[in-house]
Amino acid sequence: MAAGNPTLYDVAREAGVSLATASRSLNGSERRVKDEYRERVLAAAAKLGYTVNASAQAVARGGTSTVALLVSDIADPYFSTIAAGVIRAAESEGLVVTMAVTERDAQREIELVRMLRGQRPRILVLAGSRFADEPSRATLVGELEAFESAGGRVVVIGQEDLPFATVAIDNAGATALARSLVELGYRRFAVLAGPADLVTARDRAAAFAAGLPTPPVIVHGAFSRDAGYAAAHDLDLDGIDAVFAVNDVMAIGAMSALRDRGVDVPGAVAVAGYDDIPTARDVSPALTTVHLPLEEAGAASVRLALGQESSLPSADVVLRASTPAR
Amino acid sequence: MAAGNPTLYDVAREAGVSLATASRSLNGSERRVKDEYRERVLAAAAKLGYTVNASAQAVARGGTSTVALLVSDIADPYFSTIAAGVIRAAESEGLVVTMAVTERDAQREIELVRMLRGQRPRILVLAGSRFADEPSRATLVGELEAFESAGGRVVVIGQEDLPFATVAIDNAGATALARSLVELGYRRFAVLAGPADLVTARDRAAAFAAGLPTPPVIVHGAFSRDAGYAAAHDLDLDGIDAVFAVNDVMAIGAMSALRDRGVDVPGAVAVAGYDDIPTARDVSPALTTVHLPLEEAGAASVRLALGQESSLPSADVVLRASTPAR
DNA sequence: TTGTAAGCGTTATCAG
DNA sequence: CTGATAACGCTTACAA
């Protein structure tokens, strides 16, 4: 029974009409086929279990209906939330999403862009912050420009550091957060700043410092939960009354480390993060953070690519129990 | 400059060879082309910025190199972890992943399977538990059988309730968990059991009860964090000393609800979950749960489809601070 | 409105 | 080992 898929030709034959008529009834633009034929075709298609061959369609039409999404790590809630938005918006436009993971490797990212280019997606969405002074940056930009000049649209979710349409993720909210914490009575801050050359991490750390009367202690590390844990584990807490991690997963890792060290949070030191991932409200104490409209950003990226302007909610400080008033 | 992509024909012309030779140098099977030609082709391709058109390739070859992945909700850590595994394994085989989201809607799932079938993926992975007595089940099975008889492979991640290759997710670990809790001294249990007709939820609740000397209190609801919160919010705690939620996100929601109610966890009641999602260890108290090898399951699904048998680690009980000895 | 036939970009067969 | 050329499944002028 390993039949292979029925083709449009099979359907046409079964329905007793021409290939063209079958095509028009099934996929072609509106109302150009006599109802009787159309119905016969539909019936034949159903009977044979026909599904259109998207590849053949793409070749014939000279383009696909897919959006390619490139993320750093799909298991990270930051990206999976963005992905959810991209998929939701894409589906509502009848587009299918193909996805790849860079693992924050710039070289790998370029290879993946090339591979995804091969799919001829309509839209290519790049989520995930870039590293400063990346030698391969020019190659990446060249690849993306080639994609656009061949008719594709690229959209970046994150910072405005690539010359393409971008859905901006607001990192300046860290300044407002810093001010809020100062207002609550905190004075001596440590910042778990992530990688020194990751644009997002750098921007957030800088924005946070900008909201402070005096410079914080800065600790670098990776951008992950485990790095947050490690940094907080080794942190010299002397005189520190609040820790700001440049993203929530680090902040949550840090809270775990402090707990394991026997440090009272928020009694001895307060903790704050950035992103407002879903679990931020479920850790104990619930995590103060800056809410980012990530799902919306994902959805906005495909709308932007389609030429539909849409505005994002702002990034708002969310004060929770991890930073009570002093 | 809106050139459109260069075709293989362009490359061949630029290199001064035939289409066939260009194809063979770039994609065809190994070593059949004189080095000089091959190099000329490679150079021409690089110069023109050629990338193979995957759709055309698929039409010509009669098949794609993609794996289609269907999940209930990509923002849920359970699925995003599985997705990470699928993507990792797929990439290592040179396969690209396309992905869609069912939102736990059986009708939608069928539509998506049809749409994904249109992409002619090599492999179709279905993650996400099914509902019992689904009237549309037969339709789904028919669709999947058609896919297989046309040469595709379907793999289900979850329970053995569909007649296809499946990577089993072990729900029986709930019995071991129950026994562990009894051994720790707990006696009166409440189970946040999720939807009564969701196979996974039902299996876990039943398996848990099977490990108990006396029947627990059962509360149904949705399978989400918010449902866990709601259920725990309304739960009659009288005489209850431990709550088991059939997945971690519910358990974590429940912990938040108990905290909001002013109930001491684990002092007054202990809480346990299932899955061992990454945040399970970061909530406070850290959550006792059953560890599931989700990433591995995702990766195993594509390996299984490719005929490479691979075994999964077992589901293990992980005792943490949310269930101290009584 | 329908059918014929010419592509779309690749691969694969089959002679040179 | 190379090069014409016929598929592959579908869309879309162009004719009828």
PDB file of C-alpha atoms in Angstrom, chain A residues 1-6 49-56 58-59 64 66 73-76 80-81 83-84 87-88 91 94-101 103 108 112 114-120 143 146 149-151 225-226 229 252-253 256 259 279 281-286, chain B residues 1-6 49-56 58-59 64 66 73-76 80-81 83-84 87-88 91 94-101 103 108 112 114-120 143 146 149-151 225-226 229 252-253 256 259 279 281-286:
ATOM      1  CA  MET A   1       0.000   0.000   0.000  1.00  0.00           C
ATOM      2  CA  ALA A   2       2.995   2.307  -0.058  1.00  0.00           C
ATOM      3  CA  ALA A   3       1.351   4.349  -2.721  1.00  0.00           C
ATOM      4  CA  GLY A   4       3.033   7.701  -2.655  1.00  0.00           C
ATOM      5  CA  ASN A   5       0.908  10.784  -2.584  1.00  0.00           C
ATOM      6  CA  PRO A   6      -1.776  11.293  -5.163  1.00  0.00           C
ATOM      7  CA  GLY A  49      -6.824  11.949   0.148  1.00  0.00           C
ATOM      8  CA  TYR A  50      -5.063  14.565  -1.874  1.00  0.00           C
ATOM      9  CA  THR A  51      -2.966  17.214  -0.196  1.00  0.00           C
ATOM     10  CA  VAL A  52      -1.204  19.826  -2.236  1.00  0.00           C
ATOM     11  CA  ASN A  53       2.526  19.436  -2.557  1.00  0.00           C
ATOM     12  CA  ALA A  54       3.835  22.628  -1.042  1.00  0.00           C
ATOM     13  CA  SER A  55       7.246  22.241  -2.648  1.00  0.00           C
ATOM     14  CA  ALA A  56       5.852  21.922  -6.124  1.00  0.00           C
ATOM     15  CA  ALA A  58       6.543  26.870  -4.271  1.00  0.00           C
ATOM     16  CA  VAL A  59       8.534  26.069  -7.366  1.00  0.00           C
ATOM     17  CA  THR A  64       6.851  29.743  -0.362  1.00  0.00           C
ATOM     18  CA  THR A  66       6.870  30.023   5.292  1.00  0.00           C
ATOM     19  CA  ASP A  73      17.768  28.505  22.522  1.00  0.00           C
ATOM     20  CA  ILE A  74      14.192  27.345  22.289  1.00  0.00           C
ATOM     21  CA  ALA A  75      14.168  25.908  25.787  1.00  0.00           C
ATOM     22  CA  ASP A  76      14.770  29.380  27.192  1.00  0.00           C
ATOM     23  CA  SER A  80       9.889  30.144  23.527  1.00  0.00           C
ATOM     24  CA  THR A  81       7.555  32.996  24.371  1.00  0.00           C
ATOM     25  CA  ALA A  83       8.327  31.786  19.249  1.00  0.00           C
ATOM     26  CA  ALA A  84       4.774  31.359  20.465  1.00  0.00           C
ATOM     27  CA  ILE A  87       3.787  31.004  15.351  1.00  0.00           C
ATOM     28  CA  ARG A  88       0.473  32.502  16.347  1.00  0.00           C
ATOM     29  CA  GLU A  91      -0.592  30.765  11.404  1.00  0.00           C
ATOM     30  CA  GLY A  94      -1.613  30.974   6.646  1.00  0.00           C
ATOM     31  CA  LEU A  95       2.147  30.782   6.960  1.00  0.00           C
ATOM     32  CA  VAL A  96       4.085  27.843   8.288  1.00  0.00           C
ATOM     33  CA  VAL A  97       7.050  28.343  10.623  1.00  0.00           C
ATOM     34  CA  THR A  98      10.391  26.666  10.272  1.00  0.00           C
ATOM     35  CA  MET A  99      12.802  27.045  13.084  1.00  0.00           C
ATOM     36  CA  ALA A 100      16.456  26.631  13.939  1.00  0.00           C
ATOM     37  CA  VAL A 101      18.624  27.171  16.975  1.00  0.00           C
ATOM     38  CA  GLU A 103      23.077  28.155  20.481  1.00  0.00           C
ATOM     39  CA  ARG A 108      26.516  28.539  13.366  1.00  0.00           C
ATOM     40  CA  LEU A 112      21.735  28.358   9.583  1.00  0.00           C
ATOM     41  CA  ARG A 114      22.218  30.043   4.609  1.00  0.00           C
ATOM     42  CA  MET A 115      20.360  26.814   5.114  1.00  0.00           C
ATOM     43  CA  LEU A 116      17.138  28.630   5.872  1.00  0.00           C
ATOM     44  CA  ARG A 117      17.653  30.814   2.827  1.00  0.00           C
ATOM     45  CA  GLY A 118      17.515  27.619   0.852  1.00  0.00           C
ATOM     46  CA  GLN A 119      13.927  27.177   1.968  1.00  0.00           C
ATOM     47  CA  ARG A 120      13.104  30.497   0.323  1.00  0.00           C
ATOM     48  CA  GLU A 143      23.719  36.998   3.725  1.00  0.00           C
ATOM     49  CA  ALA A 146      21.135  38.911  -0.342  1.00  0.00           C
ATOM     50  CA  SER A 149      17.351  41.641  -2.440  1.00  0.00           C
ATOM     51  CA  ALA A 150      15.947  38.347  -3.631  1.00  0.00           C
ATOM     52  CA  GLY A 151      12.591  39.410  -2.323  1.00  0.00           C
ATOM     53  CA  ARG A 225      20.345  30.368  34.898  1.00  0.00           C
ATOM     54  CA  ASP A 226      23.454  28.462  35.889  1.00  0.00           C
ATOM     55  CA  TYR A 229      23.597  30.798  40.196  1.00  0.00           C
ATOM     56  CA  ILE A 252      16.173  33.105  39.524  1.00  0.00           C
ATOM     57  CA  GLY A 253      19.435  31.186  39.493  1.00  0.00           C
ATOM     58  CA  SER A 256      18.585  29.772  44.370  1.00  0.00           C
ATOM     59  CA  ARG A 259      19.077  30.417  49.339  1.00  0.00           C
ATOM     60  CA  THR A 279       7.923  31.837  36.438  1.00  0.00           C
ATOM     61  CA  ARG A 281       5.779  35.372  39.768  1.00  0.00           C
ATOM     62  CA  ASP A 282       6.017  31.791  40.973  1.00  0.00           C
ATOM     63  CA  VAL A 283       9.373  31.830  42.675  1.00  0.00           C
ATOM     64  CA  SER A 284       9.392  32.729  46.294  1.00  0.00           C
ATOM     65  CA  PRO A 285       9.695  35.568  46.993  1.00  0.00           C
ATOM     66  CA  ALA A 286       8.078  36.545  43.695  1.00  0.00           C
TER      67      ALA A 286
ATOM     68  CA  MET B   1      18.965  45.278  -7.138  1.00  0.00           C
ATOM     69  CA  ALA B   2      15.938  43.107  -6.482  1.00  0.00           C
ATOM     70  CA  ALA B   3      17.511  40.347  -8.467  1.00  0.00           C
ATOM     71  CA  GLY B   4      15.805  37.188  -7.347  1.00  0.00           C
ATOM     72  CA  ASN B   5      17.942  34.265  -6.429  1.00  0.00           C
ATOM     73  CA  PRO B   6      20.542  32.993  -8.807  1.00  0.00           C
ATOM     74  CA  GLY B  49      25.759  33.923  -3.728  1.00  0.00           C
ATOM     75  CA  TYR B  50      23.935  30.831  -4.831  1.00  0.00           C
ATOM     76  CA  THR B  51      21.883  28.836  -2.372  1.00  0.00           C
ATOM     77  CA  VAL B  52      20.061  25.742  -3.490  1.00  0.00           C
ATOM     78  CA  ASN B  53      16.323  26.032  -3.782  1.00  0.00           C
ATOM     79  CA  ALA B  54      15.068  23.439  -1.353  1.00  0.00           C
ATOM     80  CA  SER B  55      11.614  23.359  -2.906  1.00  0.00           C
ATOM     81  CA  ALA B  56      12.925  22.591  -6.340  1.00  0.00           C
ATOM     82  CA  ALA B  58      12.273  18.439  -3.073  1.00  0.00           C
ATOM     83  CA  VAL B  59      10.211  18.270  -6.226  1.00  0.00           C
ATOM     84  CA  THR B  64      12.115  16.900   1.525  1.00  0.00           C
ATOM     85  CA  THR B  66      12.259  18.322   6.987  1.00  0.00           C
ATOM     86  CA  ASP B  73       1.898  24.928  23.318  1.00  0.00           C
ATOM     87  CA  ILE B  74       5.454  25.935  22.637  1.00  0.00           C
ATOM     88  CA  ALA B  75       5.588  28.365  25.539  1.00  0.00           C
ATOM     89  CA  ASP B  76       5.070  25.472  27.935  1.00  0.00           C
ATOM     90  CA  SER B  80       9.822  23.626  24.502  1.00  0.00           C
ATOM     91  CA  THR B  81      12.211  21.141  26.073  1.00  0.00           C
ATOM     92  CA  ALA B  83      11.251  20.776  20.858  1.00  0.00           C
ATOM     93  CA  ALA B  84      14.843  21.536  21.772  1.00  0.00           C
ATOM     94  CA  ILE B  87      15.652  20.352  16.770  1.00  0.00           C
ATOM     95  CA  ARG B  88      19.012  19.214  18.038  1.00  0.00           C
ATOM     96  CA  GLU B  91      19.924  19.413  12.780  1.00  0.00           C
ATOM     97  CA  GLY B  94      20.774  17.780   8.280  1.00  0.00           C
ATOM     98  CA  LEU B  95      17.035  18.083   8.654  1.00  0.00           C
ATOM     99  CA  VAL B  96      15.120  21.282   9.107  1.00  0.00           C
ATOM    100  CA  VAL B  97      12.231  21.509  11.566  1.00  0.00           C
ATOM    101  CA  THR B  98       8.878  23.028  10.855  1.00  0.00           C
ATOM    102  CA  MET B  99       6.568  23.487  13.723  1.00  0.00           C
ATOM    103  CA  ALA B 100       2.947  24.168  14.519  1.00  0.00           C
ATOM    104  CA  VAL B 101       0.869  24.569  17.648  1.00  0.00           C
ATOM    105  CA  GLU B 103      -3.471  24.692  21.419  1.00  0.00           C
ATOM    106  CA  ARG B 108      -7.125  22.223  14.846  1.00  0.00           C
ATOM    107  CA  LEU B 112      -2.463  21.245  11.039  1.00  0.00           C
ATOM    108  CA  ARG B 114      -3.097  18.171   6.810  1.00  0.00           C
ATOM    109  CA  MET B 115      -1.224  21.396   6.283  1.00  0.00           C
ATOM    110  CA  LEU B 116       2.017  19.868   7.436  1.00  0.00           C
ATOM    111  CA  ARG B 117       1.419  16.875   5.210  1.00  0.00           C
ATOM    112  CA  GLY B 118       1.474  19.333   2.371  1.00  0.00           C
ATOM    113  CA  GLN B 119       5.091  20.067   3.192  1.00  0.00           C
ATOM    114  CA  ARG B 120       5.877  16.401   2.585  1.00  0.00           C
ATOM    115  CA  GLU B 143      -4.591  11.265   8.081  1.00  0.00           C
ATOM    116  CA  ALA B 146      -2.122   8.219   4.686  1.00  0.00           C
ATOM    117  CA  SER B 149       1.607   4.949   3.376  1.00  0.00           C
ATOM    118  CA  ALA B 150       2.969   7.740   1.220  1.00  0.00           C
ATOM    119  CA  GLY B 151       6.374   7.090   2.686  1.00  0.00           C
ATOM    120  CA  ARG B 225      -0.237  26.785  35.839  1.00  0.00           C
ATOM    121  CA  ASP B 226      -3.314  28.908  36.320  1.00  0.00           C
ATOM    122  CA  TYR B 229      -3.300  27.930  41.133  1.00  0.00           C
ATOM    123  CA  ILE B 252       4.110  25.503  40.897  1.00  0.00           C
ATOM    124  CA  GLY B 253       0.856  27.361  40.389  1.00  0.00           C
ATOM    125  CA  SER B 256       1.859  30.120  44.628  1.00  0.00           C
ATOM    126  CA  ARG B 259       1.549  30.949  49.580  1.00  0.00           C
ATOM    127  CA  THR B 279      12.247  25.781  37.280  1.00  0.00           C
ATOM    128  CA  ARG B 281      14.538  23.369  41.435  1.00  0.00           C
ATOM    129  CA  ASP B 282      14.311  27.157  41.534  1.00  0.00           C
ATOM    130  CA  VAL B 283      11.025  27.612  43.280  1.00  0.00           C
ATOM    131  CA  SER B 284      11.129  27.824  47.007  1.00  0.00           C
ATOM    132  CA  PRO B 285      10.881  25.317  48.496  1.00  0.00           C
ATOM    133  CA  ALA B 286      12.381  23.403  45.586  1.00  0.00           C
TER     134      ALA B 286
END
